[in-house]
Amino acid sequence: MSRRKVREVMTADVVAVAEDTPIRDVVAVIAATGFGALPVLDPAGRLAGLITAAQVRPYGPACHRPFPQRNRWHRHRVARTGGGGQVYARDVMTAPVEAIPADASLAAAARSMDRRRTGWLPVTDSAGHLAGIVSWGDLGRVFLRPDQDIQYEIIRDVFTRYLGTNPALVQATVTGGRVVLAGVVESKSMISMAVCLARAIDGVVDVVSYLSYALDDTTLPSVPDLAGS
């Protein structure tokens, strides 16, 4: 089973703006870079929010250009300017915003975006610093797969190879990356294992289990108990 990580598909040279960046300058940055979303940093450099092209559209045209050549992550900061009625990044951004670790699986990123109904997730490194951003587009290039391919991999790898279950006794229905498991496995402990392994497969967004079992191995007496009986 493939377990690719977010760091393998994320955009690493993402541009971030400061909270006090005037919104007109945020519009200019989005137009110049072609990014659909920008992380927003507080004065200490921590992730404060996320601002998208859709959110700044009322403040000016944002060009939809191809993504630039990836080089290195850098922070874009524009000095705060005065004036009545000035709007800043902090006034428009979505906050708080949840980030995902760079070593998280693609499945975890997909589930997080699906749960929050968002197309973007900031990515952090092991120290919690901004490392990049991942989008549905990034996932789609390597993550989204035909449902029948996912179904085949679940039956072959999860049930047959890993759990040793008779594939004729189980079913995996996949619709848009969402998996429904049904049928009978040998023991109760296999159910949680099947769900966990299925979620690790590239292309799986969520897993629902209706599996039943023949033997409840979670309530069997321990070896010492048997020896003392």
CSV table of N, CA, C and O in Angstrom, one decimal, residues 132-220:
chain,number,residue,atom,x,y,z
A,132,GLY,N,4.8,25.1,4.0
A,132,GLY,CA,4.2,25.2,2.7
A,132,GLY,C,2.7,25.2,2.8
A,132,GLY,O,2.2,25.5,3.8
A,133,ILE,N,2.1,24.8,1.7
A,133,ILE,CA,0.6,24.8,1.6
A,133,ILE,C,0.2,23.6,0.7
A,133,ILE,O,0.9,23.4,-0.3
A,134,VAL,N,-0.8,23.0,1.0
A,134,VAL,CA,-1.3,21.9,0.2
A,134,VAL,C,-2.7,22.2,-0.2
A,134,VAL,O,-3.5,22.7,0.5
A,135,SER,N,-3.1,21.8,-1.5
A,135,SER,CA,-4.4,22.1,-2.0
A,135,SER,C,-5.0,20.8,-2.6
A,135,SER,O,-4.3,19.8,-2.8
A,136,TRP,N,-6.3,20.9,-2.9
A,136,TRP,CA,-7.0,19.8,-3.5
A,136,TRP,C,-6.3,19.5,-4.9
A,136,TRP,O,-6.2,18.3,-5.3
A,137,GLY,N,-5.8,20.5,-5.5
A,137,GLY,CA,-5.1,20.3,-6.8
A,137,GLY,C,-3.8,19.5,-6.6
A,137,GLY,O,-3.5,18.7,-7.4
A,138,ASP,N,-3.1,19.9,-5.5
A,138,ASP,CA,-1.9,19.1,-5.3
A,138,ASP,C,-2.2,17.6,-5.0
A,138,ASP,O,-1.5,16.7,-5.5
A,139,LEU,N,-3.2,17.4,-4.2
A,139,LEU,CA,-3.6,16.0,-3.9
A,139,LEU,C,-4.1,15.3,-5.2
A,139,LEU,O,-3.8,14.1,-5.4
A,140,GLY,N,-4.8,16.0,-6.0
A,140,GLY,CA,-5.5,15.4,-7.2
A,140,GLY,C,-4.5,14.9,-8.2
A,140,GLY,O,-4.8,13.9,-8.8
A,141,ARG,N,-3.3,15.5,-8.3
A,141,ARG,CA,-2.3,15.0,-9.3
A,141,ARG,C,-1.8,13.6,-9.0
A,141,ARG,O,-1.4,12.9,-9.9
A,142,VAL,N,-1.8,13.2,-7.7
A,142,VAL,CA,-1.2,11.9,-7.4
A,142,VAL,C,-2.1,11.1,-6.4
A,142,VAL,O,-1.8,10.0,-6.2
A,143,PHE,N,-3.1,11.8,-5.9
A,143,PHE,CA,-3.9,11.2,-4.8
A,143,PHE,C,-5.2,10.6,-5.3
A,143,PHE,O,-5.6,9.5,-4.9
A,144,LEU,N,-5.9,11.4,-6.0
A,144,LEU,CA,-7.3,11.0,-6.4
A,144,LEU,C,-7.1,9.9,-7.5
A,144,LEU,O,-6.4,10.0,-8.4
A,145,ARG,N,-7.8,8.8,-7.2
A,145,ARG,CA,-7.7,7.6,-8.1
A,145,ARG,C,-9.1,7.1,-8.4
A,145,ARG,O,-10.1,7.4,-7.7
A,146,PRO,N,-9.2,6.3,-9.5
A,146,PRO,CA,-10.5,5.7,-9.8
A,146,PRO,C,-11.0,4.9,-8.6
A,146,PRO,O,-10.2,4.1,-8.0
A,147,ASP,N,-12.3,4.9,-8.3
A,147,ASP,CA,-12.8,4.2,-7.2
A,147,ASP,C,-12.6,2.7,-7.3
A,147,ASP,O,-12.3,2.0,-6.3
A,148,GLN,N,-12.6,2.1,-8.6
A,148,GLN,CA,-12.4,0.7,-8.7
A,148,GLN,C,-10.9,0.3,-8.4
A,148,GLN,O,-10.7,-0.8,-7.9
A,149,ASP,N,-10.0,1.2,-8.6
A,149,ASP,CA,-8.6,0.9,-8.2
A,149,ASP,C,-8.5,0.8,-6.7
A,149,ASP,O,-7.7,0.0,-6.2
A,150,ILE,N,-9.1,1.8,-6.0
A,150,ILE,CA,-9.1,1.8,-4.5
A,150,ILE,C,-9.8,0.5,-4.0
A,150,ILE,O,-9.2,-0.2,-3.1
A,151,GLN,N,-10.9,0.2,-4.6
A,151,GLN,CA,-11.6,-1.0,-4.2
A,151,GLN,C,-10.7,-2.3,-4.3
A,151,GLN,O,-10.6,-3.1,-3.4
A,152,TYR,N,-10.1,-2.4,-5.5
A,152,TYR,CA,-9.2,-3.5,-5.7
A,152,TYR,C,-8.1,-3.6,-4.7
A,152,TYR,O,-7.8,-4.7,-4.2
A,153,GLU,N,-7.5,-2.5,-4.4
A,153,GLU,CA,-6.3,-2.5,-3.5
A,153,GLU,C,-6.8,-2.8,-2.1
A,153,GLU,O,-6.1,-3.5,-1.3
A,154,ILE,N,-8.0,-2.4,-1.7
A,154,ILE,CA,-8.5,-2.8,-0.3
A,154,ILE,C,-8.7,-4.3,-0.2
A,154,ILE,O,-8.3,-4.9,0.8
A,155,ILE,N,-9.4,-4.8,-1.2
A,155,ILE,CA,-9.6,-6.3,-1.1
A,155,ILE,C,-8.3,-7.1,-1.2
A,155,ILE,O,-8.1,-8.0,-0.4
A,156,ARG,N,-7.4,-6.7,-2.1
A,156,ARG,CA,-6.2,-7.4,-2.3
A,156,ARG,C,-5.2,-7.2,-1.1
A,156,ARG,O,-4.7,-8.2,-0.6
A,157,ASP,N,-5.0,-6.0,-0.7
A,157,ASP,CA,-3.9,-5.7,0.3
A,157,ASP,C,-4.4,-5.8,1.7
A,157,ASP,O,-3.8,-6.4,2.6
A,158,VAL,N,-5.5,-5.1,2.0
A,158,VAL,CA,-6.0,-5.1,3.3
A,158,VAL,C,-6.6,-6.4,3.8
A,158,VAL,O,-6.1,-7.0,4.8
A,159,PHE,N,-7.5,-6.9,3.1
A,159,PHE,CA,-8.2,-8.1,3.5
A,159,PHE,C,-7.5,-9.4,3.2
A,159,PHE,O,-7.3,-10.3,4.1
A,160,THR,N,-6.9,-9.5,2.0
A,160,THR,CA,-6.3,-10.8,1.6
A,160,THR,C,-4.9,-10.9,2.1
A,160,THR,O,-4.5,-11.9,2.7
A,161,ARG,N,-4.0,-9.9,1.8
A,161,ARG,CA,-2.6,-10.0,2.2
A,161,ARG,C,-2.3,-9.7,3.6
A,161,ARG,O,-1.6,-10.5,4.3
A,162,TYR,N,-2.9,-8.6,4.2
A,162,TYR,CA,-2.6,-8.2,5.5
A,162,TYR,C,-3.4,-9.0,6.6
A,162,TYR,O,-2.8,-9.4,7.6
A,163,LEU,N,-4.7,-9.2,6.4
A,163,LEU,CA,-5.5,-9.8,7.4
A,163,LEU,C,-5.8,-11.3,7.1
A,163,LEU,O,-6.2,-12.0,8.0
A,164,GLY,N,-5.5,-11.7,5.9
A,164,GLY,CA,-5.7,-13.1,5.6
A,164,GLY,C,-7.2,-13.5,5.5
A,164,GLY,O,-7.5,-14.7,5.8
A,165,THR,N,-8.0,-12.6,5.3
A,165,THR,CA,-9.5,-12.8,5.3
A,165,THR,C,-9.9,-13.4,3.9
A,165,THR,O,-9.3,-13.0,2.9
A,166,ASN,N,-10.9,-14.3,3.9
A,166,ASN,CA,-11.4,-14.8,2.6
A,166,ASN,C,-12.1,-13.6,1.9
A,166,ASN,O,-13.1,-13.1,2.4
A,167,PRO,N,-11.6,-13.2,0.7
A,167,PRO,CA,-12.2,-12.0,0.1
A,167,PRO,C,-13.6,-12.2,-0.4
A,167,PRO,O,-14.3,-11.2,-0.6
A,168,ALA,N,-14.1,-13.4,-0.4
A,168,ALA,CA,-15.5,-13.7,-0.8
A,168,ALA,C,-16.4,-13.3,0.3
A,168,ALA,O,-17.6,-13.2,0.1
A,169,LEU,N,-15.9,-13.1,1.5
A,169,LEU,CA,-16.8,-12.8,2.7
A,169,LEU,C,-16.9,-11.3,3.0
A,169,LEU,O,-17.6,-10.9,3.9
A,170,VAL,N,-16.2,-10.5,2.3
A,170,VAL,CA,-16.1,-9.0,2.6
A,170,VAL,C,-16.4,-8.2,1.3
A,170,VAL,O,-16.2,-8.7,0.2
A,171,GLN,N,-16.9,-7.0,1.5
A,171,GLN,CA,-17.1,-6.1,0.4
A,171,GLN,C,-16.6,-4.7,0.7
A,171,GLN,O,-16.6,-4.3,1.9
A,172,ALA,N,-16.1,-4.1,-0.3
A,172,ALA,CA,-15.6,-2.7,-0.2
A,172,ALA,C,-16.3,-1.9,-1.3
A,172,ALA,O,-16.0,-2.1,-2.5
A,173,THR,N,-17.2,-1.0,-0.9
A,173,THR,CA,-17.8,-0.1,-1.8
A,173,THR,C,-17.2,1.2,-1.8
A,173,THR,O,-17.1,1.8,-0.7
A,174,VAL,N,-16.7,1.8,-2.9
A,174,VAL,CA,-16.0,3.0,-2.9
A,174,VAL,C,-16.8,4.0,-3.9
A,174,VAL,O,-17.0,3.7,-5.0
A,175,THR,N,-17.1,5.2,-3.3
A,175,THR,CA,-17.7,6.2,-4.1
A,175,THR,C,-17.1,7.5,-3.8
A,175,THR,O,-17.1,8.0,-2.7
A,176,GLY,N,-16.4,8.1,-4.8
A,176,GLY,CA,-15.7,9.4,-4.6
A,176,GLY,C,-14.6,9.3,-3.5
A,176,GLY,O,-14.4,10.3,-2.8
A,177,GLY,N,-14.0,8.2,-3.4
A,177,GLY,CA,-13.0,8.0,-2.4
A,177,GLY,C,-13.5,7.6,-1.0
A,177,GLY,O,-12.7,7.4,-0.1
A,178,ARG,N,-14.8,7.6,-0.8
A,178,ARG,CA,-15.3,7.2,0.5
A,178,ARG,C,-15.7,5.7,0.5
A,178,ARG,O,-16.4,5.3,-0.4
A,179,VAL,N,-15.1,5.0,1.4
A,179,VAL,CA,-15.2,3.6,1.5
A,179,VAL,C,-16.2,3.1,2.5
A,179,VAL,O,-16.2,3.6,3.6
A,180,VAL,N,-17.0,2.1,2.1
A,180,VAL,CA,-17.9,1.4,3.0
A,180,VAL,C,-17.5,0.0,3.0
A,180,VAL,O,-17.5,-0.7,2.0
A,181,LEU,N,-17.1,-0.5,4.2
A,181,LEU,CA,-16.7,-1.9,4.4
A,181,LEU,C,-17.9,-2.7,5.0
A,181,LEU,O,-18.5,-2.2,5.9
A,182,ALA,N,-18.1,-3.9,4.4
A,182,ALA,CA,-19.2,-4.8,4.9
A,182,ALA,C,-18.7,-6.2,4.8
A,182,ALA,O,-17.7,-6.5,4.2
A,183,GLY,N,-19.5,-7.1,5.4
A,183,GLY,CA,-19.2,-8.5,5.4
A,183,GLY,C,-18.7,-9.0,6.7
A,183,GLY,O,-19.0,-8.4,7.8
A,184,VAL,N,-18.0,-10.2,6.7
A,184,VAL,CA,-17.6,-10.8,8.0
A,184,VAL,C,-16.1,-11.1,8.0
A,184,VAL,O,-15.6,-11.6,7.0
A,185,VAL,N,-15.5,-10.8,9.1
A,185,VAL,CA,-14.1,-11.1,9.2
A,185,VAL,C,-14.0,-12.1,10.4
A,185,VAL,O,-15.0,-12.3,11.1
A,186,GLU,N,-12.8,-12.7,10.5
A,186,GLU,CA,-12.7,-13.8,11.5
A,186,GLU,C,-12.8,-13.4,12.9
A,186,GLU,O,-13.4,-14.0,13.8
A,187,SER,N,-12.2,-12.2,13.3
A,187,SER,CA,-12.2,-11.8,14.7
A,187,SER,C,-12.5,-10.3,14.8
A,187,SER,O,-12.3,-9.5,13.8
A,188,LYS,N,-13.0,-9.9,16.0
A,188,LYS,CA,-13.4,-8.5,16.2
A,188,LYS,C,-12.2,-7.5,16.0
A,188,LYS,O,-12.4,-6.4,15.5
A,189,SER,N,-11.0,-7.9,16.5
A,189,SER,CA,-9.9,-7.0,16.4
A,189,SER,C,-9.5,-6.7,15.0
A,189,SER,O,-8.9,-5.7,14.7
A,190,MET,N,-9.9,-7.5,14.0
A,190,MET,CA,-9.6,-7.3,12.6
A,190,MET,C,-10.3,-6.1,12.1
A,190,MET,O,-9.9,-5.4,11.1
A,191,ILE,N,-11.5,-5.7,12.7
A,191,ILE,CA,-12.3,-4.6,12.2
A,191,ILE,C,-11.5,-3.3,12.2
A,191,ILE,O,-11.4,-2.5,11.3
A,192,SER,N,-11.0,-3.0,13.4
A,192,SER,CA,-10.3,-1.7,13.6
A,192,SER,C,-9.0,-1.7,12.7
A,192,SER,O,-8.6,-0.7,12.1
A,193,MET,N,-8.4,-2.9,12.5
A,193,MET,CA,-7.2,-3.0,11.7
A,193,MET,C,-7.6,-2.7,10.2
A,193,MET,O,-6.9,-2.0,9.5
A,194,ALA,N,-8.7,-3.3,9.8
A,194,ALA,CA,-9.1,-3.1,8.4
A,194,ALA,C,-9.4,-1.6,8.1
A,194,ALA,O,-9.1,-1.1,7.1
A,195,VAL,N,-10.1,-0.9,9.1
A,195,VAL,CA,-10.4,0.5,8.9
A,195,VAL,C,-9.2,1.3,8.8
A,195,VAL,O,-9.0,2.2,8.0
A,196,CYS,N,-8.2,1.1,9.7
A,196,CYS,CA,-7.0,1.8,9.8
A,196,CYS,C,-6.2,1.6,8.5
A,196,CYS,O,-5.7,2.6,7.9
A,197,LEU,N,-6.1,0.4,8.0
A,197,LEU,CA,-5.3,0.1,6.8
A,197,LEU,C,-6.0,0.7,5.6
A,197,LEU,O,-5.3,1.2,4.7
A,198,ALA,N,-7.3,0.6,5.5
A,198,ALA,CA,-8.0,1.2,4.4
A,198,ALA,C,-7.8,2.7,4.3
A,198,ALA,O,-7.6,3.3,3.2
A,199,ARG,N,-7.8,3.4,5.5
A,199,ARG,CA,-7.6,4.8,5.5
A,199,ARG,C,-6.2,5.2,5.0
A,199,ARG,O,-6.0,6.4,4.6
A,200,ALA,N,-5.3,4.3,5.1
A,200,ALA,CA,-3.9,4.7,4.7
A,200,ALA,C,-3.7,4.6,3.2
A,200,ALA,O,-2.7,5.0,2.7
A,201,ILE,N,-4.7,4.0,2.5
A,201,ILE,CA,-4.5,3.9,1.0
A,201,ILE,C,-4.7,5.2,0.3
A,201,ILE,O,-5.7,5.9,0.6
A,202,ASP,N,-3.9,5.5,-0.6
A,202,ASP,CA,-4.0,6.7,-1.4
A,202,ASP,C,-5.3,6.8,-2.1
A,202,ASP,O,-5.7,5.8,-2.8
A,203,GLY,N,-6.0,7.9,-2.0
A,203,GLY,CA,-7.3,8.0,-2.6
A,203,GLY,C,-8.5,7.9,-1.7
A,203,GLY,O,-9.6,8.3,-2.1
A,204,VAL,N,-8.3,7.3,-0.5
A,204,VAL,CA,-9.3,7.1,0.4
A,204,VAL,C,-9.6,8.4,1.2
A,204,VAL,O,-8.6,8.9,1.9
A,205,VAL,N,-10.8,8.9,1.2
A,205,VAL,CA,-11.1,10.2,1.9
A,205,VAL,C,-11.7,9.8,3.3
A,205,VAL,O,-11.4,10.4,4.3
A,206,ASP,N,-12.5,8.8,3.3
A,206,ASP,CA,-13.1,8.4,4.6
A,206,ASP,C,-13.5,6.9,4.5
A,206,ASP,O,-13.7,6.4,3.5
A,207,VAL,N,-13.6,6.3,5.7
A,207,VAL,CA,-14.0,4.9,5.8
A,207,VAL,C,-15.1,4.7,6.8
A,207,VAL,O,-15.0,5.2,7.9
A,208,VAL,N,-16.2,4.0,6.4
A,208,VAL,CA,-17.3,3.6,7.3
A,208,VAL,C,-17.3,2.1,7.3
A,208,VAL,O,-17.2,1.4,6.3
A,209,SER,N,-17.4,1.5,8.5
A,209,SER,CA,-17.4,0.1,8.6
A,209,SER,C,-18.7,-0.5,9.1
A,209,SER,O,-19.3,0.0,10.1
A,210,TYR,N,-19.2,-1.5,8.4
A,210,TYR,CA,-20.4,-2.3,8.8
A,210,TYR,C,-20.0,-3.7,9.0
A,210,TYR,O,-20.8,-4.7,8.8
A,211,LEU,N,-18.7,-3.9,9.2
A,211,LEU,CA,-18.1,-5.3,9.3
A,211,LEU,C,-18.6,-6.0,10.6
A,211,LEU,O,-18.7,-5.4,11.6
A,212,SER,N,-18.9,-7.3,10.5
A,212,SER,CA,-19.2,-8.1,11.6
A,212,SER,C,-18.1,-9.1,11.8
A,212,SER,O,-17.2,-9.2,11.0
A,213,TYR,N,-18.1,-9.9,12.9
A,213,TYR,CA,-17.0,-10.8,13.1
A,213,TYR,C,-17.6,-12.2,13.6
A,213,TYR,O,-18.7,-12.3,14.1
A,214,ALA,N,-16.8,-13.2,13.5
A,214,ALA,CA,-17.1,-14.5,13.9
A,214,ALA,C,-16.7,-14.8,15.3
A,214,ALA,O,-17.4,-15.6,16.1
A,215,LEU,N,-15.6,-14.2,15.8
A,215,LEU,CA,-15.1,-14.5,17.1
A,215,LEU,C,-14.7,-13.1,17.8
A,215,LEU,O,-14.0,-12.3,17.2
A,216,ASP,N,-15.2,-12.9,19.0
A,216,ASP,CA,-14.8,-11.8,19.8
A,216,ASP,C,-13.5,-12.1,20.5
A,216,ASP,O,-13.5,-12.6,21.6
A,217,ASP,N,-12.4,-11.8,19.9
A,217,ASP,CA,-11.1,-12.1,20.5
A,217,ASP,C,-10.6,-11.0,21.5
A,217,ASP,O,-9.6,-11.1,22.1
A,218,THR,N,-11.5,-10.0,21.7
A,218,THR,CA,-11.1,-8.9,22.7
A,218,THR,C,-11.5,-9.3,24.1
A,218,THR,O,-11.2,-8.6,25.0
A,219,THR,N,-12.3,-10.4,24.2
A,219,THR,CA,-12.7,-10.8,25.6
A,219,THR,C,-12.2,-12.1,26.0
A,219,THR,O,-12.6,-12.7,27.0
A,220,LEU,N,-11.3,-12.6,25.2
A,220,LEU,CA,-10.7,-13.9,25.6
A,220,LEU,C,-9.9,-13.8,26.8
A,220,LEU,O,-9.2,-12.8,27.1
